[in-house]
PDB file of C-alpha atoms in Angstrom:
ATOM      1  CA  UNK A  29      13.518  24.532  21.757  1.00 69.00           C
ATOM      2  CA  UNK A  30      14.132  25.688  24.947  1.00 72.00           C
ATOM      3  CA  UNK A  31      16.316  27.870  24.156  1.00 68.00           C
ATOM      4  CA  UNK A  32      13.748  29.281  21.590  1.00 71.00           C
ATOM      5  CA  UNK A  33      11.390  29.623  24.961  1.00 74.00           C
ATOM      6  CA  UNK A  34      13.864  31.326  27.022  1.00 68.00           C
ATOM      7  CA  UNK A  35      14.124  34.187  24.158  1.00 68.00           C
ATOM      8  CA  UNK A  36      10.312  34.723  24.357  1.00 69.00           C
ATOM      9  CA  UNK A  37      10.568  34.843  28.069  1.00 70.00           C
ATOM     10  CA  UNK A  38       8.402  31.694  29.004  1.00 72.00           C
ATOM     11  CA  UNK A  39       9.888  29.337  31.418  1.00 73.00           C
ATOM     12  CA  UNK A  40      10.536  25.649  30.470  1.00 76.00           C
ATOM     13  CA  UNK A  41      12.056  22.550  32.125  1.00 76.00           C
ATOM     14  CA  UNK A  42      13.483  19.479  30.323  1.00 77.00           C
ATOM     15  CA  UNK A  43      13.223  15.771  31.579  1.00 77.00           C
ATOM     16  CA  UNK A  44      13.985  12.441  30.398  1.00 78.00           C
ATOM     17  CA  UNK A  45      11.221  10.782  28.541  1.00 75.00           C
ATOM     18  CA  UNK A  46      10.288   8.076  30.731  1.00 76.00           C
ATOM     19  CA  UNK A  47       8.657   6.226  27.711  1.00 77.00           C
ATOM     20  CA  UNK A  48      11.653   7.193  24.876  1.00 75.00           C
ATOM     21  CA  UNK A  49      15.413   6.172  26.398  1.00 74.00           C
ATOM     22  CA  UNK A  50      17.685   8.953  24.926  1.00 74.00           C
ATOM     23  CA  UNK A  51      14.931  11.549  24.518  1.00 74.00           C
ATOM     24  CA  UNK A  52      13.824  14.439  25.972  1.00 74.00           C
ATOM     25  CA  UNK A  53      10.278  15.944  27.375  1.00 80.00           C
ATOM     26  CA  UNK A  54       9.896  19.894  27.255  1.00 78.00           C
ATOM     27  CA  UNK A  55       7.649  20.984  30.526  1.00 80.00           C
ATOM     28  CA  UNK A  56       5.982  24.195  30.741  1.00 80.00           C
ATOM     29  CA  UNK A  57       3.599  25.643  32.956  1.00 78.00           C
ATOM     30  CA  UNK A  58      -0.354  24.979  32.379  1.00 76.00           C
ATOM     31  CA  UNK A  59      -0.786  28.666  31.641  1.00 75.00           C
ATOM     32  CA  UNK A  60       2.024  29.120  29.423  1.00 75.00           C
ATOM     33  CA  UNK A  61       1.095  25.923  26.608  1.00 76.00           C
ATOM     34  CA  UNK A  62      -0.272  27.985  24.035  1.00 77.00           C
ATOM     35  CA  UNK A  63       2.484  30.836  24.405  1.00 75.00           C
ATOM     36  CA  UNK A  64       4.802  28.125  23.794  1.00 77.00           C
ATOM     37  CA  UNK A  65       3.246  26.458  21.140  1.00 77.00           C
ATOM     38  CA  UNK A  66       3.110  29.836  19.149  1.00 77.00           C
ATOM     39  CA  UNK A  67       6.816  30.350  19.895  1.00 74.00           C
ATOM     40  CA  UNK A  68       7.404  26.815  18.725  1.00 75.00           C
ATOM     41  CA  UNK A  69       5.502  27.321  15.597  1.00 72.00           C
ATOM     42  CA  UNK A  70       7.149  31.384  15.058  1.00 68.00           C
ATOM     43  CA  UNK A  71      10.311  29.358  15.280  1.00 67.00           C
ATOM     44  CA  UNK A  72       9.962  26.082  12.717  1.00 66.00           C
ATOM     45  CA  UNK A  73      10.535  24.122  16.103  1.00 68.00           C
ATOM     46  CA  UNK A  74      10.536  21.224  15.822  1.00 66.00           C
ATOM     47  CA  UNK A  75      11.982  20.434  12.972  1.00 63.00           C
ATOM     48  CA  UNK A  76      10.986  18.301  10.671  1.00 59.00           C
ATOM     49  CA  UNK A  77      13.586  15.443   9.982  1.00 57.00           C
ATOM     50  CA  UNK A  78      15.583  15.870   7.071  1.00 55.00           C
ATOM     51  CA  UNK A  79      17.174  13.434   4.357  1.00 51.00           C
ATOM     52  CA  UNK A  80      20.448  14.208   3.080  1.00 48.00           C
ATOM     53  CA  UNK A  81      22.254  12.868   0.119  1.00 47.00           C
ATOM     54  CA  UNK A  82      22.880   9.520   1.435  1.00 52.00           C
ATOM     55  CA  UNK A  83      19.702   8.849   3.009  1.00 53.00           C
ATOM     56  CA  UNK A  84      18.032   9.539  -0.698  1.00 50.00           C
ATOM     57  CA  UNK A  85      21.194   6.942  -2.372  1.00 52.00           C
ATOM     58  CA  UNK A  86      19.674   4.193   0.119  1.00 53.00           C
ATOM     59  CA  UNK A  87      15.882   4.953  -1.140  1.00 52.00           C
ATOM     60  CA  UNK A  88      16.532   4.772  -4.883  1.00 54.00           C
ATOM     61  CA  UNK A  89      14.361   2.219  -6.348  1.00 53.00           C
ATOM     62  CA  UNK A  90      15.399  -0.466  -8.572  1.00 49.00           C
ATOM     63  CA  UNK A  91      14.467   0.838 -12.278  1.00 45.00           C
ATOM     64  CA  UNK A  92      14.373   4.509 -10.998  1.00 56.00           C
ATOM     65  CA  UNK A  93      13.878   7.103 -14.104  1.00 62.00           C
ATOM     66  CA  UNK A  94      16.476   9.869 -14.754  1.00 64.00           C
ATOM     67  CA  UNK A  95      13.551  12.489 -13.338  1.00 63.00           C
ATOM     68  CA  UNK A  96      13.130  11.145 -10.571  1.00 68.00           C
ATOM     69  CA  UNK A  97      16.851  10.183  -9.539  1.00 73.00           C
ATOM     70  CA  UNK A  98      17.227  14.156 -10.751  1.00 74.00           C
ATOM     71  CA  UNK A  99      14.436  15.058  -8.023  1.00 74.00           C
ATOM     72  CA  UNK A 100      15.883  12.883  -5.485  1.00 78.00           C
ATOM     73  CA  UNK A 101      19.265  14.325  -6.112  1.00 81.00           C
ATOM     74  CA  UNK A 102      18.088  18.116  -5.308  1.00 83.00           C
ATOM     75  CA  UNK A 103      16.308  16.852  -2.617  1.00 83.00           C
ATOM     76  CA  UNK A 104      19.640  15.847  -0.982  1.00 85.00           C
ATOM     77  CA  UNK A 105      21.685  18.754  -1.733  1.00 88.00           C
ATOM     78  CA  UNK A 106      19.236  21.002  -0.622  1.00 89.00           C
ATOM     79  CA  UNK A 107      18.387  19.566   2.814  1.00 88.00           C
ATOM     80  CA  UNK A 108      22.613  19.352   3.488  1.00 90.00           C
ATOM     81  CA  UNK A 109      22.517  22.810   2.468  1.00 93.00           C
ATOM     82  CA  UNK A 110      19.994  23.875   5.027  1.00 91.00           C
ATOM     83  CA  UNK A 111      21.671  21.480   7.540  1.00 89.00           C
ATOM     84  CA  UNK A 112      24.792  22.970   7.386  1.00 92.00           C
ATOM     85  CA  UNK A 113      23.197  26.658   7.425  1.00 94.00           C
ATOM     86  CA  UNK A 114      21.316  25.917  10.499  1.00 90.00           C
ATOM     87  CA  UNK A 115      24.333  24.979  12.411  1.00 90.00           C
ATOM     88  CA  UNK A 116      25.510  28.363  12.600  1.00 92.00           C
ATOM     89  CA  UNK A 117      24.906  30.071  15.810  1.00 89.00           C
ATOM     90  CA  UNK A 118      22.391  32.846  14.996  1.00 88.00           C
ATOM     91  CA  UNK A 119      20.193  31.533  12.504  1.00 90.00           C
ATOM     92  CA  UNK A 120      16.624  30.076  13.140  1.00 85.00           C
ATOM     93  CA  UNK A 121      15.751  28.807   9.949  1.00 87.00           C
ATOM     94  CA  UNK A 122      16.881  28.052   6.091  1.00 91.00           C
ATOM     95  CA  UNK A 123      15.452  27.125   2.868  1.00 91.00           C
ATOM     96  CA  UNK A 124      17.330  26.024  -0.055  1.00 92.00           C
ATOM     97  CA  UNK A 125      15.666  25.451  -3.327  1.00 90.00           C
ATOM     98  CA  UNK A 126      17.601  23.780  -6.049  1.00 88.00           C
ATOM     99  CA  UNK A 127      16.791  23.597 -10.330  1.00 80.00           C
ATOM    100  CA  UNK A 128      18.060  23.128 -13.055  1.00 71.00           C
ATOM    101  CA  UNK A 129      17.075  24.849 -16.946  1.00 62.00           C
ATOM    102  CA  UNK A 130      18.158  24.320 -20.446  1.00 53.00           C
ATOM    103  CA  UNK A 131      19.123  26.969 -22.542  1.00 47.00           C
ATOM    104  CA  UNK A 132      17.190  26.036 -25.309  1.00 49.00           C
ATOM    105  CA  UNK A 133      13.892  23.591 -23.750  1.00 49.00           C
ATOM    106  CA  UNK A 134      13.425  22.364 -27.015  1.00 51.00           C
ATOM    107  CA  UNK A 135      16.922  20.824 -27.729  1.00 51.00           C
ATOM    108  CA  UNK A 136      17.822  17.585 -25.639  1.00 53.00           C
ATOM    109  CA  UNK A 137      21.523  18.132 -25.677  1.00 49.00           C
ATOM    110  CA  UNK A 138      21.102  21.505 -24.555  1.00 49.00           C
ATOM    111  CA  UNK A 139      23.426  22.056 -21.047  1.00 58.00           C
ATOM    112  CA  UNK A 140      21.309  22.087 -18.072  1.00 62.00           C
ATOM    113  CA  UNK A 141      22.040  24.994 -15.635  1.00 70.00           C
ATOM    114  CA  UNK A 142      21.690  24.921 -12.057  1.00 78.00           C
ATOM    115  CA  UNK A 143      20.001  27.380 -10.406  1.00 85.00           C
ATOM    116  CA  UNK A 144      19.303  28.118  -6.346  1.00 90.00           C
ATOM    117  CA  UNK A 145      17.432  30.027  -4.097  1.00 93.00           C
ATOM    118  CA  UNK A 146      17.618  30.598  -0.638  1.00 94.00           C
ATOM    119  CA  UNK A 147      16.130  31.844   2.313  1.00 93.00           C
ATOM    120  CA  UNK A 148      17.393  32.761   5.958  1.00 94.00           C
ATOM    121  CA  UNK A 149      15.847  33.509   8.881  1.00 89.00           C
ATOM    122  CA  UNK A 150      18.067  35.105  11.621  1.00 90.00           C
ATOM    123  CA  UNK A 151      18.469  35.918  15.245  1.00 84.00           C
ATOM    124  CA  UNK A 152      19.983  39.684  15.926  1.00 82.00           C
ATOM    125  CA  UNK A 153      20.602  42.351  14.426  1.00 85.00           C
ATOM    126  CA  UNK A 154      22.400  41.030  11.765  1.00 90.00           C
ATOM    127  CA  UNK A 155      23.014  38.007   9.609  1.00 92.00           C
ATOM    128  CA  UNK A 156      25.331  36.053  10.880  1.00 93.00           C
ATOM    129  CA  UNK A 157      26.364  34.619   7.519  1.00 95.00           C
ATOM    130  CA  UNK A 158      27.129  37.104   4.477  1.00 94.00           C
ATOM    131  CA  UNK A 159      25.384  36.926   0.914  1.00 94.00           C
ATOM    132  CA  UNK A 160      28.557  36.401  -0.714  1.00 94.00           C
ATOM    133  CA  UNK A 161      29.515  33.256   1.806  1.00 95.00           C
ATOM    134  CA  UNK A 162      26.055  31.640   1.208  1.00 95.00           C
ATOM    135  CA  UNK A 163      26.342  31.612  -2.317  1.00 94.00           C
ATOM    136  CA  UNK A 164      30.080  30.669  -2.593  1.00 93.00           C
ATOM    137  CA  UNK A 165      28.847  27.568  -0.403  1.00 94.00           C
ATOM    138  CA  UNK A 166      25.223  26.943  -2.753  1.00 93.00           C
ATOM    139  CA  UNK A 167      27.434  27.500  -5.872  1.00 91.00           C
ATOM    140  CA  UNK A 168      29.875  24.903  -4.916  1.00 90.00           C
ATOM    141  CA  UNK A 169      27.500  22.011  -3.879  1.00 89.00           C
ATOM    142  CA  UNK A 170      25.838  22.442  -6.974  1.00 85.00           C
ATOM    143  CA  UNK A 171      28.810  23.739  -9.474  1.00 79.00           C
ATOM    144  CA  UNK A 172      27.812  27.318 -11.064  1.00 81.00           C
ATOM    145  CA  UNK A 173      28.284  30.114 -11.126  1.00 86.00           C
ATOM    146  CA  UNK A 174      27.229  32.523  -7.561  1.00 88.00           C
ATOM    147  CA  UNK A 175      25.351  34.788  -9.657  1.00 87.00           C
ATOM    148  CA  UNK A 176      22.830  31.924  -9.804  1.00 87.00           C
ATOM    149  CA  UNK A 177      22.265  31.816  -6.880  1.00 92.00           C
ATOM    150  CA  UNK A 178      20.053  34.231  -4.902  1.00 93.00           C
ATOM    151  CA  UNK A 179      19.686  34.879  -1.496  1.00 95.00           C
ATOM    152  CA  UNK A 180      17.177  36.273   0.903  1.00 94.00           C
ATOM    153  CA  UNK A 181      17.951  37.332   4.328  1.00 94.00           C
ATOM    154  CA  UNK A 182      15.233  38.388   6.433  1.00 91.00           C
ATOM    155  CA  UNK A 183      15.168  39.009  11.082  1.00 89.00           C
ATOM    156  CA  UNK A 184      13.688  36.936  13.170  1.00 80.00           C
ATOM    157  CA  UNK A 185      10.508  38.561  14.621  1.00 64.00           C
ATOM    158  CA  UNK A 186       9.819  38.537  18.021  1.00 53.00           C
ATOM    159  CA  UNK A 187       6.702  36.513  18.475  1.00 41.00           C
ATOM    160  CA  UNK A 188       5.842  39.443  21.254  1.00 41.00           C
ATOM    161  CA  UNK A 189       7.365  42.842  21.832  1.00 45.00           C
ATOM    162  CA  UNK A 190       6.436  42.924  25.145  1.00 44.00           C
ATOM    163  CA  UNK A 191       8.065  39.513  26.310  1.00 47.00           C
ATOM    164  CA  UNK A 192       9.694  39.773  30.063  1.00 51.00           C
ATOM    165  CA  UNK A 193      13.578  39.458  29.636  1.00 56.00           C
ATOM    166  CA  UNK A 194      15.072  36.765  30.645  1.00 59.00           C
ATOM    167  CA  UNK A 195      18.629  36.394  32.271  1.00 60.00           C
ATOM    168  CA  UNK A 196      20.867  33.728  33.385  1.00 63.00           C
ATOM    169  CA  UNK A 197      21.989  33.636  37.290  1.00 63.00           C
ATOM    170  CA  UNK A 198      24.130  31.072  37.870  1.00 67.00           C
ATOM    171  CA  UNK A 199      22.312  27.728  35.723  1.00 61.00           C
ATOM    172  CA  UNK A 200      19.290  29.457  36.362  1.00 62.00           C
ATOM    173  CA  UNK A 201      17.209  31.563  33.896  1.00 61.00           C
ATOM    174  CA  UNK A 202      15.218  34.235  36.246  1.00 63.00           C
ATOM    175  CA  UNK A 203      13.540  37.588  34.834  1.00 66.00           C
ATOM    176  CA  UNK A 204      15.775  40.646  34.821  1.00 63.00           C
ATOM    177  CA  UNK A 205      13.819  42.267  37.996  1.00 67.00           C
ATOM    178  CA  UNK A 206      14.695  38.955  39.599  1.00 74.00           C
ATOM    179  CA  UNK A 207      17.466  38.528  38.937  1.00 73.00           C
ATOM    180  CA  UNK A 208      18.494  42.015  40.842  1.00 76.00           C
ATOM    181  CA  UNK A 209      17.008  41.318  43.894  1.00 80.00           C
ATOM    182  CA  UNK A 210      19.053  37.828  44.245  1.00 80.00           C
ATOM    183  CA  UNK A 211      22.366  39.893  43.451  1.00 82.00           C
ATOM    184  CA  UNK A 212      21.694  42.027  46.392  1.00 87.00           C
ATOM    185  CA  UNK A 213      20.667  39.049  48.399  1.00 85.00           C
ATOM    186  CA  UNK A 214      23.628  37.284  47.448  1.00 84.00           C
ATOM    187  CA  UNK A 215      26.048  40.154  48.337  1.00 86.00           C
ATOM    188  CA  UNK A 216      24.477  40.959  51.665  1.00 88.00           C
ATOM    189  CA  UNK A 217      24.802  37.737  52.210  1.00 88.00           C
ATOM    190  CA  UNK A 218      28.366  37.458  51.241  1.00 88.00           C
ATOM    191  CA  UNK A 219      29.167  40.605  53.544  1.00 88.00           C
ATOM    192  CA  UNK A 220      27.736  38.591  56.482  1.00 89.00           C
ATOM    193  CA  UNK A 221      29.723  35.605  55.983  1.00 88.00           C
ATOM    194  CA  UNK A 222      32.666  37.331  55.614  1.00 89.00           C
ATOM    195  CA  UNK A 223      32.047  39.713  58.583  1.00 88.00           C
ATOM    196  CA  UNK A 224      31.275  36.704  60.906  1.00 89.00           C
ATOM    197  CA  UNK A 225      34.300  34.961  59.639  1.00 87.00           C
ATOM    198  CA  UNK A 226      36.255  38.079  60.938  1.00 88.00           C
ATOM    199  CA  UNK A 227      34.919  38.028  63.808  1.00 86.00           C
ATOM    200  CA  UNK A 228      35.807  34.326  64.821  1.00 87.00           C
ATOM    201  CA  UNK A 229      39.082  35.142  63.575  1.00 86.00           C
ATOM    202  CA  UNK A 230      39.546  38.263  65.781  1.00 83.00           C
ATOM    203  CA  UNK A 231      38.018  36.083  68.703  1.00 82.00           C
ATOM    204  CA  UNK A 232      40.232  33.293  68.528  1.00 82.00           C
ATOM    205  CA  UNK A 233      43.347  35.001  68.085  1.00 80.00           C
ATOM    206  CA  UNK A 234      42.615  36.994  71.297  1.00 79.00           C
ATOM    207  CA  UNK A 235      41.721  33.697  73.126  1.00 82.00           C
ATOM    208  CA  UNK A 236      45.501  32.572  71.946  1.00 78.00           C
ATOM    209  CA  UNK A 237      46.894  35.488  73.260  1.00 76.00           C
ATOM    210  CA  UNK A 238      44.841  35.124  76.578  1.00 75.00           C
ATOM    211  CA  UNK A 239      45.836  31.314  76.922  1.00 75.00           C
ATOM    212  CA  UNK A 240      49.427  32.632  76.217  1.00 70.00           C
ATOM    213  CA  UNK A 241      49.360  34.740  78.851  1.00 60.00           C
TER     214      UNK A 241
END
């Protein structure tokens, strides 16, 4: 999330939670709360806790029907699908939605067929992930065929065009125009330093000679 802020140019600090050992508390400025709850919000952040595959095995109830064991199923897949898609550096968000149709709705013993869509929201100028990788990946969770799976791929928008940009110095993140003026203050400052360090140098090396002779 901060990093999310950083993007959109709004300055953030993050401290323990006093009240929650192990957690974190995200601290903007008084001015800046609603610009960072809309950046929050244009980002999916946070987001909302997950249940993969295992977490639905330890739910199932103890007569569970073949629907719902189905639904709980899909549910799984589909939130370790957008798991592992969100892990990759690059994209914001994923959506993976998982079915399955008979060929013939009618017949009972007709084959089910999976089918998936999906939906990724990226960072950049382009997708860090291609088509053809996403669906090899959908296809093989779920065992058909790529074609049946489609993919969407859409940018990230900026949640304003006009955001100041934002640069790191050091561990610090300072605006650009900032972040100039300390590079010049830093290498003046450097130049002194090193000129004064001359200058002892020079100094005590003629006091040698001076003792010397």
């Amino acid at each position: 999330m901060a990093l999310a802020l950083q993007r959109a140019g709004t300055m953030s600090s993050k401290d323990p939670d006093p009240d929650n050992q192990g957690k974190w508390v995200l601290m903007v400025a008084k001015s800046e709360v609603s610009r960072a709850l809309e950046v929050l919000a244009h980002e999916g952040l946070p987001e909302p806790r997950r249940l993969g595959l295992s977490e639905f095995s330890e739910q199932s109830s103890l007569l569970p029907s073949l629907q719902l064991e189905q639904a709980r199923l899909l549910a799984g897949i589909s939130n370790d699908l957008e798991r592992s898609f969100t892990s990759i550096e690059g994209i914001a968000s994923a959506r993976v939605h998982l079915g399955f149709t008979r060929w013939d709705p009618l017949s009972q013993a007709s084959e089910l067929v999976p089918s998936a869509s999906v939906l990724i929201r990226y960072r950049g100028g382009t997708c860090p992930i291609a088509v053809e990788d996403v669906q090899r990946i959908v296809s093989g969770a779920v065992t058909t065929k790529t074609d049946s799976v489609q993919v969407v791929t859409i940018p990230s928008v900026e949640t304003r065009e006009n955001s100041p940009n934002i640069v790191l110095f050091g561990p610090f993140a300072v605006l650009r125009e900032t972040a100039a003026l300390l590079r010049i203050a830093v290498g003046v400052s450097v130049a002194l330093n090193l000129s004064t360090l001359a200058l002892l140098i020079y100094y005590w090396h003629k006091t040698r000679k001076e003792s010397a002779g």
